[in-house]
Structure formats: C-alpha cells, structure tokens
PDB file of C-alpha atoms and ligand atoms in Angstrom:
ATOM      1  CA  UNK U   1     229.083 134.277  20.372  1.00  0.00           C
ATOM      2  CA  UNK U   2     228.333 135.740  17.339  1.00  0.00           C
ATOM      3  CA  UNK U   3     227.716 139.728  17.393  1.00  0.00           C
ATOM      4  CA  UNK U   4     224.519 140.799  16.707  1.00  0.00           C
ATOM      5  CA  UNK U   5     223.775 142.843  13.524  1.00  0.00           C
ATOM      6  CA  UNK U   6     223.146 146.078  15.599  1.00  0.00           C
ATOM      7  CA  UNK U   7     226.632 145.392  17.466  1.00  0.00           C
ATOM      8  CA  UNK U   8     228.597 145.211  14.242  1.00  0.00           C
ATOM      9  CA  UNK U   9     226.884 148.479  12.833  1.00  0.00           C
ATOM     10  CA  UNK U  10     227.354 150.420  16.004  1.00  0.00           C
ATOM     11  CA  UNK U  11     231.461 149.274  14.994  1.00  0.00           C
ATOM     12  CA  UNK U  12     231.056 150.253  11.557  1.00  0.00           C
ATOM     13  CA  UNK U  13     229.790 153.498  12.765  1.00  0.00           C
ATOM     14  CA  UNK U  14     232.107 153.766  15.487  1.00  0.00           C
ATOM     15  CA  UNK U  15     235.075 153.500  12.748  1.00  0.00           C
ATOM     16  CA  UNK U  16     233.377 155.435   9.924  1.00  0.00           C
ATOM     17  CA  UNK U  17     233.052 157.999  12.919  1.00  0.00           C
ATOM     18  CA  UNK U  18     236.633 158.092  14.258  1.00  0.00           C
ATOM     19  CA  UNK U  19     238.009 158.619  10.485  1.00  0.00           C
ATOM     20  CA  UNK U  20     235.651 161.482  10.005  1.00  0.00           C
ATOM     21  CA  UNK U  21     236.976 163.223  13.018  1.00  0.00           C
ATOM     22  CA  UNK U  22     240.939 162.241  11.653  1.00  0.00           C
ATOM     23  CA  UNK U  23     240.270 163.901   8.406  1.00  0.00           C
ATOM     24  CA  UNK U  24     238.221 167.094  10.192  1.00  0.00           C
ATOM     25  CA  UNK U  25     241.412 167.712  12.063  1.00  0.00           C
ATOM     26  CA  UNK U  26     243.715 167.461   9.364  1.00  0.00           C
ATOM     27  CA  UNK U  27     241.776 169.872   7.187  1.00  0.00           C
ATOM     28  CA  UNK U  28     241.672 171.962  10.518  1.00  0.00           C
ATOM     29  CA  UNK U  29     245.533 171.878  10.127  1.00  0.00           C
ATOM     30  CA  UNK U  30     245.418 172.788   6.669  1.00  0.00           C
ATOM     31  CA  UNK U  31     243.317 175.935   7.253  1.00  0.00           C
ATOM     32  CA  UNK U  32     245.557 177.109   9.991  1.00  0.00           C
ATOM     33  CA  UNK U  33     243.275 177.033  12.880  1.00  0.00           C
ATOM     34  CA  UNK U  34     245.858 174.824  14.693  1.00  0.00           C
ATOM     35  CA  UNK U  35     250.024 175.004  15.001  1.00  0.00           C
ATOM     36  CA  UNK U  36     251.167 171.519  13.745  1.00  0.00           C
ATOM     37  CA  UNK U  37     254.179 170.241  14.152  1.00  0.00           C
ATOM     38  CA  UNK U  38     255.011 169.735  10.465  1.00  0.00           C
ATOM     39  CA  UNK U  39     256.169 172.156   7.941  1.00  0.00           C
ATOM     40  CA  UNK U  40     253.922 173.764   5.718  1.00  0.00           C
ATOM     41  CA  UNK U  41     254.041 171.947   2.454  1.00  0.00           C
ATOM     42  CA  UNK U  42     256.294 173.090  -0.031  1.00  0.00           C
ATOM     43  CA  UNK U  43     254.751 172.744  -3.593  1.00  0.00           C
ATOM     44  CA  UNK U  44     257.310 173.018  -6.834  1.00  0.00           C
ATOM     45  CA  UNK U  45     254.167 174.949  -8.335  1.00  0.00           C
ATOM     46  CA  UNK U  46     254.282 177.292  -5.451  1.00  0.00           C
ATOM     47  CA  UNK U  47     254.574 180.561  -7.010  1.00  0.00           C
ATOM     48  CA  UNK U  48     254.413 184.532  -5.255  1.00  0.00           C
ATOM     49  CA  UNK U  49     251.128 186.212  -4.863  1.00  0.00           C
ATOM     50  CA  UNK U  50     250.139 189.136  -6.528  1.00  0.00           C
ATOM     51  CA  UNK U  51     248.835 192.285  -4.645  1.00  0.00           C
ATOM     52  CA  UNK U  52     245.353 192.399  -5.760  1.00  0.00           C
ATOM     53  CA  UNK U  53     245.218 195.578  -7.636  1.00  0.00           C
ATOM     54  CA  UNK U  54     244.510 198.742  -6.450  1.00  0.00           C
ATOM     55  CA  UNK U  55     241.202 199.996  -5.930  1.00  0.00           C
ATOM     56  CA  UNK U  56     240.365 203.730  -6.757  1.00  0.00           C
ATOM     57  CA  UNK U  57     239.747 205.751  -3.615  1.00  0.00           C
ATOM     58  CA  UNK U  58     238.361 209.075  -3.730  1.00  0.00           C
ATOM     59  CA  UNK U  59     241.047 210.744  -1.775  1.00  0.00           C
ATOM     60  CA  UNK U  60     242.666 214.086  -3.096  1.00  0.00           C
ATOM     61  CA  UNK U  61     245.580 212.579  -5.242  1.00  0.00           C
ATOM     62  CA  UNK U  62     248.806 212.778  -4.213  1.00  0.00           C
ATOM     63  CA  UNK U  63     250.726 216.195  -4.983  1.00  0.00           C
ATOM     64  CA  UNK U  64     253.946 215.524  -7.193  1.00  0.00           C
ATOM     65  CA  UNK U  65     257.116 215.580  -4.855  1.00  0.00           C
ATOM     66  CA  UNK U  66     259.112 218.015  -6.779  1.00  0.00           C
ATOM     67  CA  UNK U  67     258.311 221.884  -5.505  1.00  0.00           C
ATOM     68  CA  UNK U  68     256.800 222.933  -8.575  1.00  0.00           C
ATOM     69  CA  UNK U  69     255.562 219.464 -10.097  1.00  0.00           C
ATOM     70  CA  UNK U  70     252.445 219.676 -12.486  1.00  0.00           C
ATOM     71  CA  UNK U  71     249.830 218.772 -10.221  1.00  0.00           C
ATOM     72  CA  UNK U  72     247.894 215.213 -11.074  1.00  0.00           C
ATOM     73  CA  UNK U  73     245.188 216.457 -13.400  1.00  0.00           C
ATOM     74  CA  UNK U  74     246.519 218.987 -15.526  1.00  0.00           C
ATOM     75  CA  UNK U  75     246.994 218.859 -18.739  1.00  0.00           C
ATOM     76  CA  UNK U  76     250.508 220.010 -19.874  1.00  0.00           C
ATOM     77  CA  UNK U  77     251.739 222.590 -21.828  1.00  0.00           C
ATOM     78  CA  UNK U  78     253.523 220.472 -24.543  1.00  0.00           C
ATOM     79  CA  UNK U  79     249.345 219.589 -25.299  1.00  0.00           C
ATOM     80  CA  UNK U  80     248.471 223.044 -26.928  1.00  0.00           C
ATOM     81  CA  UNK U  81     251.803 224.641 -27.732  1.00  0.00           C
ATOM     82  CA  UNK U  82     255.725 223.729 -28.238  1.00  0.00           C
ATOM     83  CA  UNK U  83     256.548 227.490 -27.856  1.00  0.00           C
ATOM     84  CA  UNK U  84     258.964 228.494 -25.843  1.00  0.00           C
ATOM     85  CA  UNK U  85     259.637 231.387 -23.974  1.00  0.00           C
ATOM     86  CA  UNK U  86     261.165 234.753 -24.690  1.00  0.00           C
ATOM     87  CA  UNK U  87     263.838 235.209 -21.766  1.00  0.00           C
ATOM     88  CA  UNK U  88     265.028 237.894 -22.650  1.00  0.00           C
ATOM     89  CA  UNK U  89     261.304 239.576 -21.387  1.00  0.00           C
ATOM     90  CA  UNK U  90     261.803 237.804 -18.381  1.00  0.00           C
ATOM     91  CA  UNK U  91     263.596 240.645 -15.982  1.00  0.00           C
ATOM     92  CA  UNK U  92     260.246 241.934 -15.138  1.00  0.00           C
ATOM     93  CA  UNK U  93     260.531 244.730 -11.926  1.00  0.00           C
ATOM     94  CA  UNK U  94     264.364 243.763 -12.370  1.00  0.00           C
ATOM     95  CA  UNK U  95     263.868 240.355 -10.818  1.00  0.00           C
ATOM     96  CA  UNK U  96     265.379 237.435 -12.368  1.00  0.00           C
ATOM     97  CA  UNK U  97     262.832 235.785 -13.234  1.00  0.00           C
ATOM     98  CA  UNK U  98     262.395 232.601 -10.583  1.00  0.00           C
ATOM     99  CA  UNK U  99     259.313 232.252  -9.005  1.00  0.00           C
ATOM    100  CA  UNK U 100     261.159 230.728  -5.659  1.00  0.00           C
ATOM    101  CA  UNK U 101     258.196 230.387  -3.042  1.00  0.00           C
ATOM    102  CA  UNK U 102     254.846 230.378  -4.087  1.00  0.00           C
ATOM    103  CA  UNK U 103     252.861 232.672  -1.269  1.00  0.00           C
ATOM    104  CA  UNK U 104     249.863 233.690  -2.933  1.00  0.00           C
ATOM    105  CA  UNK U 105     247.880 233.348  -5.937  1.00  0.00           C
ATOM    106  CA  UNK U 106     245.504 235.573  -7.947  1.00  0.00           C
ATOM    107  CA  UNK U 107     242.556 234.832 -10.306  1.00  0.00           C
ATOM    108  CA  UNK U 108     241.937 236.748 -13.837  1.00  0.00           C
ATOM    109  CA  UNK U 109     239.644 236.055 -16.587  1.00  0.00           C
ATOM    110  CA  UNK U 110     240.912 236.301 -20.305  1.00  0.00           C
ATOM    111  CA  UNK U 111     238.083 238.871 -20.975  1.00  0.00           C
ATOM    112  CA  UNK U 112     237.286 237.017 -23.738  1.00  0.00           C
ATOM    113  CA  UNK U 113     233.828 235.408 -24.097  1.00  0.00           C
ATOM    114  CA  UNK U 114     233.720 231.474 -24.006  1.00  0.00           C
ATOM    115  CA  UNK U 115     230.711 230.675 -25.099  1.00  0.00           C
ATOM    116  CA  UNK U 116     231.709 228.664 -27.780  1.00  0.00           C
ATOM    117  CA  UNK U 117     235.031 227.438 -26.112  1.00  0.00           C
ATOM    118  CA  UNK U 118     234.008 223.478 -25.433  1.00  0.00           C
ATOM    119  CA  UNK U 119     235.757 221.177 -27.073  1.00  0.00           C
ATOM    120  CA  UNK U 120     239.257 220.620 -26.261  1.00  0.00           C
ATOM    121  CA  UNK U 121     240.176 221.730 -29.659  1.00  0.00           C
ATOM    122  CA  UNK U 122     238.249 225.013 -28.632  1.00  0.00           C
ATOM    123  CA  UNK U 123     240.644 225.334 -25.417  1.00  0.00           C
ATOM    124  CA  UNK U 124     243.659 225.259 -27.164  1.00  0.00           C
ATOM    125  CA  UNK U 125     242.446 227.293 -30.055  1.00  0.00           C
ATOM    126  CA  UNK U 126     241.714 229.881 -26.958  1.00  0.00           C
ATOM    127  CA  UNK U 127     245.242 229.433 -25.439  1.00  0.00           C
ATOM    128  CA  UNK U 128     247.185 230.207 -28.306  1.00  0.00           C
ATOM    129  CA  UNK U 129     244.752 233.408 -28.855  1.00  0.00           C
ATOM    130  CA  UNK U 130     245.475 234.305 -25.367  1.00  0.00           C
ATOM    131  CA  UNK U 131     249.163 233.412 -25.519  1.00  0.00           C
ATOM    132  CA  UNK U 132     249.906 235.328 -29.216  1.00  0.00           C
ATOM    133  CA  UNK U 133     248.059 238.723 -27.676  1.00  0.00           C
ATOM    134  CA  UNK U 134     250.676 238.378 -24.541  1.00  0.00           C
ATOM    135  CA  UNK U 135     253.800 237.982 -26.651  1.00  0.00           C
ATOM    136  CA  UNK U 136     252.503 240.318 -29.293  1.00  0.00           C
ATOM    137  CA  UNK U 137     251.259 243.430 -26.951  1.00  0.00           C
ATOM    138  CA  UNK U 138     252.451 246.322 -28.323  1.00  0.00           C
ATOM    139  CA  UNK U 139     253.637 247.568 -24.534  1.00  0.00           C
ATOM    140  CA  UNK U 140     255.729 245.562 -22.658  1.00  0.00           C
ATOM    141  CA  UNK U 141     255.197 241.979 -24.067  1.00  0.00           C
ATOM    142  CA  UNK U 142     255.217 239.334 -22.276  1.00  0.00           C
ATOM    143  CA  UNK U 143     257.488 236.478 -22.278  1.00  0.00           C
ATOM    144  CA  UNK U 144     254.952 234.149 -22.864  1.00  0.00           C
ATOM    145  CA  UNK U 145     251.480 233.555 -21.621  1.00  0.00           C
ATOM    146  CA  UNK U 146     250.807 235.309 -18.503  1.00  0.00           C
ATOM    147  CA  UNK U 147     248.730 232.732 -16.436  1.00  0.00           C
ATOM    148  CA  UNK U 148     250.619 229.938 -15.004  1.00  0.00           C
ATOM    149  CA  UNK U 149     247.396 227.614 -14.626  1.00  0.00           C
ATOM    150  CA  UNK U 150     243.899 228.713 -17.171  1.00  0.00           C
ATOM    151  CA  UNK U 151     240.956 226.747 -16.679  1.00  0.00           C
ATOM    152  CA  UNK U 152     238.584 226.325 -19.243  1.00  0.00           C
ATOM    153  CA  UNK U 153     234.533 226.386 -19.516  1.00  0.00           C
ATOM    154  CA  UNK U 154     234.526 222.051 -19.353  1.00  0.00           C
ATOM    155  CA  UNK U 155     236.529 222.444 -16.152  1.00  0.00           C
ATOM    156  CA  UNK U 156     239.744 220.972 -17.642  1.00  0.00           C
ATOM    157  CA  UNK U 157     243.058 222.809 -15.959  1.00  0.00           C
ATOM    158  CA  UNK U 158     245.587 223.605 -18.116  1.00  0.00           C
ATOM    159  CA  UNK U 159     249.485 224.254 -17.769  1.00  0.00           C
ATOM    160  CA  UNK U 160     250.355 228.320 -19.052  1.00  0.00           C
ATOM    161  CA  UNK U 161     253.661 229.260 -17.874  1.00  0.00           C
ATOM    162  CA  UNK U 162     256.039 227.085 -16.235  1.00  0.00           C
ATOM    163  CA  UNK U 163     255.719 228.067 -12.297  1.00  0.00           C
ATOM    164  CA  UNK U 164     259.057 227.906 -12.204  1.00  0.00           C
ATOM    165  CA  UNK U 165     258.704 231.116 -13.691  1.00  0.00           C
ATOM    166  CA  UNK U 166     256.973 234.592 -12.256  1.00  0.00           C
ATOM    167  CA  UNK U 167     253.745 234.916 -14.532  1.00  0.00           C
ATOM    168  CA  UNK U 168     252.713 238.299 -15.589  1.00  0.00           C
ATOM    169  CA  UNK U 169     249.194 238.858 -14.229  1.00  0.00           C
ATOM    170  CA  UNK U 170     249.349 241.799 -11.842  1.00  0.00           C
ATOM    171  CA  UNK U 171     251.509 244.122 -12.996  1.00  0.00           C
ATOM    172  CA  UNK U 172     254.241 244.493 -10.351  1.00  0.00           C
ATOM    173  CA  UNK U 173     253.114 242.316  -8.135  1.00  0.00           C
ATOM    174  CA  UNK U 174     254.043 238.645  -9.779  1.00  0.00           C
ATOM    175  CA  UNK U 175     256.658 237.937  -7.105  1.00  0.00           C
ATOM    176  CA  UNK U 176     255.721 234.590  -5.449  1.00  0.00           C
ATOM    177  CA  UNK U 177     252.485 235.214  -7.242  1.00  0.00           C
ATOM    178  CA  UNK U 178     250.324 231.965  -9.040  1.00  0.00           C
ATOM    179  CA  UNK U 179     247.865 233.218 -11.694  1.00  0.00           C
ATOM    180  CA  UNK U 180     244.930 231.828 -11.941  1.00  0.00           C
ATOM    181  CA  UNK U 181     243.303 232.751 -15.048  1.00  0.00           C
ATOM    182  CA  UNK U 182     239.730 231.282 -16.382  1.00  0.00           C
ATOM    183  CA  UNK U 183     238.725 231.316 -19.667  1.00  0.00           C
ATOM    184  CA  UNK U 184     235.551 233.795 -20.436  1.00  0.00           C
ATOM    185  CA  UNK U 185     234.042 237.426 -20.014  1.00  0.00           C
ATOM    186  CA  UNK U 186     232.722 237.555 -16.495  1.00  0.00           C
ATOM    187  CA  UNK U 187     230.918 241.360 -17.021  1.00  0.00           C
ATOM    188  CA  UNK U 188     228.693 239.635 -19.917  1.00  0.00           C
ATOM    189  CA  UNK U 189     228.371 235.982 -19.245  1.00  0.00           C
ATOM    190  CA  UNK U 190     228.535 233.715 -15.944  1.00  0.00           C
ATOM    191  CA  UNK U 191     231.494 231.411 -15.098  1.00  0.00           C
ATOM    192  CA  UNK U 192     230.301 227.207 -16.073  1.00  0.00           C
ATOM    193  CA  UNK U 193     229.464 225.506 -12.758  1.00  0.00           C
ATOM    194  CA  UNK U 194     232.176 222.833 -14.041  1.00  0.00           C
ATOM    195  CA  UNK U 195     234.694 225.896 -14.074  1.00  0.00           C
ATOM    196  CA  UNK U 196     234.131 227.127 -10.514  1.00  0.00           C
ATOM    197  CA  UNK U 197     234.493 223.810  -9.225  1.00  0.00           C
ATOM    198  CA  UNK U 198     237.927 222.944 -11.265  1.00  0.00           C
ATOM    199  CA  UNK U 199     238.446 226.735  -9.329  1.00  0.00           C
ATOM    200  CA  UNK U 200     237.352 225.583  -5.740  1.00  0.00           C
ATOM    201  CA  UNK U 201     239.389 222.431  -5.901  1.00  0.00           C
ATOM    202  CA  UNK U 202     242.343 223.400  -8.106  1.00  0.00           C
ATOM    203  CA  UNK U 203     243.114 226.368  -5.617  1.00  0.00           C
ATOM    204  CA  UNK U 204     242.215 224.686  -2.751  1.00  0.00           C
ATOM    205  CA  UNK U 205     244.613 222.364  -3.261  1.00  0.00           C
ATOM    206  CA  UNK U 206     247.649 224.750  -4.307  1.00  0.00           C
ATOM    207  CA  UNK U 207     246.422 226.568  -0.952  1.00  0.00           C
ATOM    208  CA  UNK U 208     247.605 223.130   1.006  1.00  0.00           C
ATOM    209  CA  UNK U 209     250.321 222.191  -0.969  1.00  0.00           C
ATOM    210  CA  UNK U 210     252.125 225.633  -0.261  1.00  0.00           C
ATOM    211  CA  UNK U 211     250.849 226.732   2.663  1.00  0.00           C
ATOM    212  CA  UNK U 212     248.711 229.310   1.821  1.00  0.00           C
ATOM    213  CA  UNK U 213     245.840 231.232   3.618  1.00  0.00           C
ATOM    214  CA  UNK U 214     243.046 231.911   2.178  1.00  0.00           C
ATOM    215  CA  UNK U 215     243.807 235.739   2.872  1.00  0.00           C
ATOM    216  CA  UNK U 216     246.302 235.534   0.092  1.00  0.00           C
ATOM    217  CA  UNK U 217     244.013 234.366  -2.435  1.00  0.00           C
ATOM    218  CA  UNK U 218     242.699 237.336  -4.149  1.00  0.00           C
ATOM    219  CA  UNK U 219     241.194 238.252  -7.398  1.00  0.00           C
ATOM    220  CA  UNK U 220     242.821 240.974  -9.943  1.00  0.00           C
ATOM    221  CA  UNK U 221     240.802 243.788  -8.900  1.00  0.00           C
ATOM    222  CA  UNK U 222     241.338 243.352  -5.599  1.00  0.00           C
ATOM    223  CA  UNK U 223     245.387 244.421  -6.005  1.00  0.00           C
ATOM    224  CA  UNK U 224     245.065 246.643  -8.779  1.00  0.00           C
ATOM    225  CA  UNK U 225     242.669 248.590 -10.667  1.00  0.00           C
ATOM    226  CA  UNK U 226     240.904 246.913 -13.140  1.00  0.00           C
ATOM    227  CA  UNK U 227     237.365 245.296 -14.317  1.00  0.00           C
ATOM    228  CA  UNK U 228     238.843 241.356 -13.989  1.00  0.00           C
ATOM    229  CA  UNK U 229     237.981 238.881 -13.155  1.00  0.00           C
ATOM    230  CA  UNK U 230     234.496 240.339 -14.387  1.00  0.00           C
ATOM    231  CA  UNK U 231     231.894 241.034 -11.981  1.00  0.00           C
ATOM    232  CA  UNK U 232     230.445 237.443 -12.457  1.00  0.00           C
ATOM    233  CA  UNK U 233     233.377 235.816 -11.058  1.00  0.00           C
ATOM    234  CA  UNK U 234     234.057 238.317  -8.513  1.00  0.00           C
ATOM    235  CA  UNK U 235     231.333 237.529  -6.938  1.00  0.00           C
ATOM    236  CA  UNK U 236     231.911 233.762  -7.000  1.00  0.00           C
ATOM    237  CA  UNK U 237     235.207 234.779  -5.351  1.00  0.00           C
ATOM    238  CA  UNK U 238     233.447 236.393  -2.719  1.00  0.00           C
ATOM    239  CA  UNK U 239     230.884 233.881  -2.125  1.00  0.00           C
ATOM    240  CA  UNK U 240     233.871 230.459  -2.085  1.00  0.00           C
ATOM    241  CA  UNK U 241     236.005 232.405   0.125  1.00  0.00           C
ATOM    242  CA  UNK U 242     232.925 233.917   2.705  1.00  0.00           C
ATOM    243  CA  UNK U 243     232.359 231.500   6.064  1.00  0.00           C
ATOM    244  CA  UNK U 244     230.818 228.194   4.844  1.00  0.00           C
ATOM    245  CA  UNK U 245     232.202 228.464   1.679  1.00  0.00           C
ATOM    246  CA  UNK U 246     233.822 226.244  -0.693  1.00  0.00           C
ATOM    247  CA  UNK U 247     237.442 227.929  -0.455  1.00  0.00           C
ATOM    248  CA  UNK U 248     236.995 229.155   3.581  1.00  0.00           C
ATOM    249  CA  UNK U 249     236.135 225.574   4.446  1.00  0.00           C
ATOM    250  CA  UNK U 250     239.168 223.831   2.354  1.00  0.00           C
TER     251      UNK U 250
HETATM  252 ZN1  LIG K   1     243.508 239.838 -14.498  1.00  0.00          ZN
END
C-alpha cells in the first residue's frame, strides 16, 4: 500500500532528525569535547597565536637585577645634569669610595624652601642649586651632590649620586649609608602629602630590596647633631616608622 501522508513525514522527520544529530557531533568534535580519531586539521593559513598583551597589575614592580640598578620609577641623573663627578673628593674618612653593601639609609631635607618647586623644570632647577652648593662649599666639597636619591614636592624620585658611590650626607658616617634627601625646609613649611608617600614607598622598597630593618632607617638628626630633616619631617619619620605605620608595617 501506499504510505500515508503522516507515515512519510514521520520519515522525513526521522531523516531530517538523524542528520541533525550527525552534524551536532561533528561540531562536538570540532570544539574538542570529544577525542576523534582524526588529526586536527591542518590549515596553510594556520598561523601562531599571539599572547594577548599584558595587563597592568598593581604589584610593586620588579627591582632591577643588577645590585645597584636604578629602581623602576626614577628618573635618572642624565635628566637634570651631565656633570660628572670630582674623584679626586672621593677618599672621604680614607675609604675608597665604593658604597659595597647598602645597610642603612638616612633622610635629609635640602633646607631650602619648596614652595615654588613644582614643575619638573622647578626640580631640576633645585638639583643643580643643591648640587653647585655641594661641589662649591668652601669646606670640604663634595664630589658631587650628596644625596644619592632627592624627592621632590610632586613626589617624583630622582637619581643624585650614583649608589655605586658613598654619598656625603652624615658626615662620617656614609659607609653603606643611602641618603635620602627631600626637597624643602621642614622647620618653616610641611612636607607635600605626594612627597611622604614617594618617601613611604621609595624606602620601603630599598628596605626589601637590601634587607634592611627598619631600625636602620634613621633621619639626620638622629646620628648627628643638626636641625634636618626639619622638625616637620621628623615628625613624619616618627609617625611612618611608629607601630601601624606606613614604614613599620612595610
Ligand atoms: Zn641632612
């Protein structure tokens, strides 16, 4: 007999059905969801990915590899002078010079108000101010600037003197000694909040990368007699290195 209508649908349907479920599974291969037993196609347009590029964490950045590497951050010397320096001022307490380990570091302000220090034109006008009164002291100049870091009031971080070298900041006591120096008059004006925070993190992170504790981080006055780092910032340094501070809990 003849089929009946609804017979040769239910066939139709049957077969439409049976391809649909043939082509499911080979997309199923495709995506990988099942081991076939044929090679993955080779395409002549096949060509190597591309790592997707990378996306900007907010971890501390890496510290340079090389013992005294210019930390990521700071801007170099060759940006605000292409002095060089005076070695023959170098033999400082009869030393030769090196800075070899770096075991502690000490902070200073220029004593030099900053309230008009901004721009980094400003900085660099203030570095080379700084710099010429070191060379040019009419005691014992120094061989260059003193400082081996000097932050300024936007919070930038500038490169002084090579920390390959000793600095001259505390007067006999620049052995294995990083000088921190930031720009301003601490007695008359307050340290920028973007300054102390270059401070916190900047030392924070010379603290890790040479092992430092934080009992080896002191201020000028506190190893020799004198006014700096200004009683402003003196107190700052109290206050980041005191429990639950920024410096105590880096
Ligand atoms: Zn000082």
């Amino acid at each position: 007999m003849k089929p009946t209508v609804d017979k040769q649908i239910n066939r139709r349907e049957l077969f439409e059905g049976g391809l649909l479920l043939g082509v499911a599974a080979f997309i199923a291969g495709c995506a990988g969801t099942r081991q076939g037993t044929l090679p993955d196609p080779v395409w002549p347009t096949n060509k190597p990915i591309r790592p997707a590029t990378p996306v900007a964490t907010t971890t501390r950045p890496a510290q340079p590899t090389d013992y005294y590497g210019l930390p990521s951050g700071v801007l170099p010397r060759s940006q605000w002078t292409n002095q060089g320096i005076i070695k023959g001022r170098l033999t400082d307490n009869g030393s030769d010079g090196k800075m070899g380990k770096v075991l502690r570091i000490t902070i200073h302000h220029d004593a030099i108000d900053s309230s008009g220090v901004s721009t980094k034109g400003d900085a660099i006008h203030r570095l080379n101010q700084v710099r010429n009164g070191h060379v040019n002291r009419r005691n014992e100049p120094f061989a260059d600037i003193g400082y081996h870091f000097i932050i300024d009031p936007a919070g930038r971080i500038w490169e002084g003197r090579s920390l390959t070298l000793q600095g001259a900041h505390v007067k006999g006591q620049n052995e294995n000694n990083l000088g921190v120096m930031v720009m301003g008059h601490f007695d008359r004006q307050r340290p920028t909040a973007a300054a102390v925070q270059s401070l916190d993190q900047f030392v924070a992170s010379q603290m890790h990368r040479y092992g430092i504790p934080l009992s080896r981080v002191k201020t000028h006055q506190e190893m020799a007699p004198t006014e700096c780092p200004g009683r402003n910032l003196q107190r700052y340094m109290l206050a980041t290195r005191a429990r639950g501070g920024n410096l105590a809990r880096a």
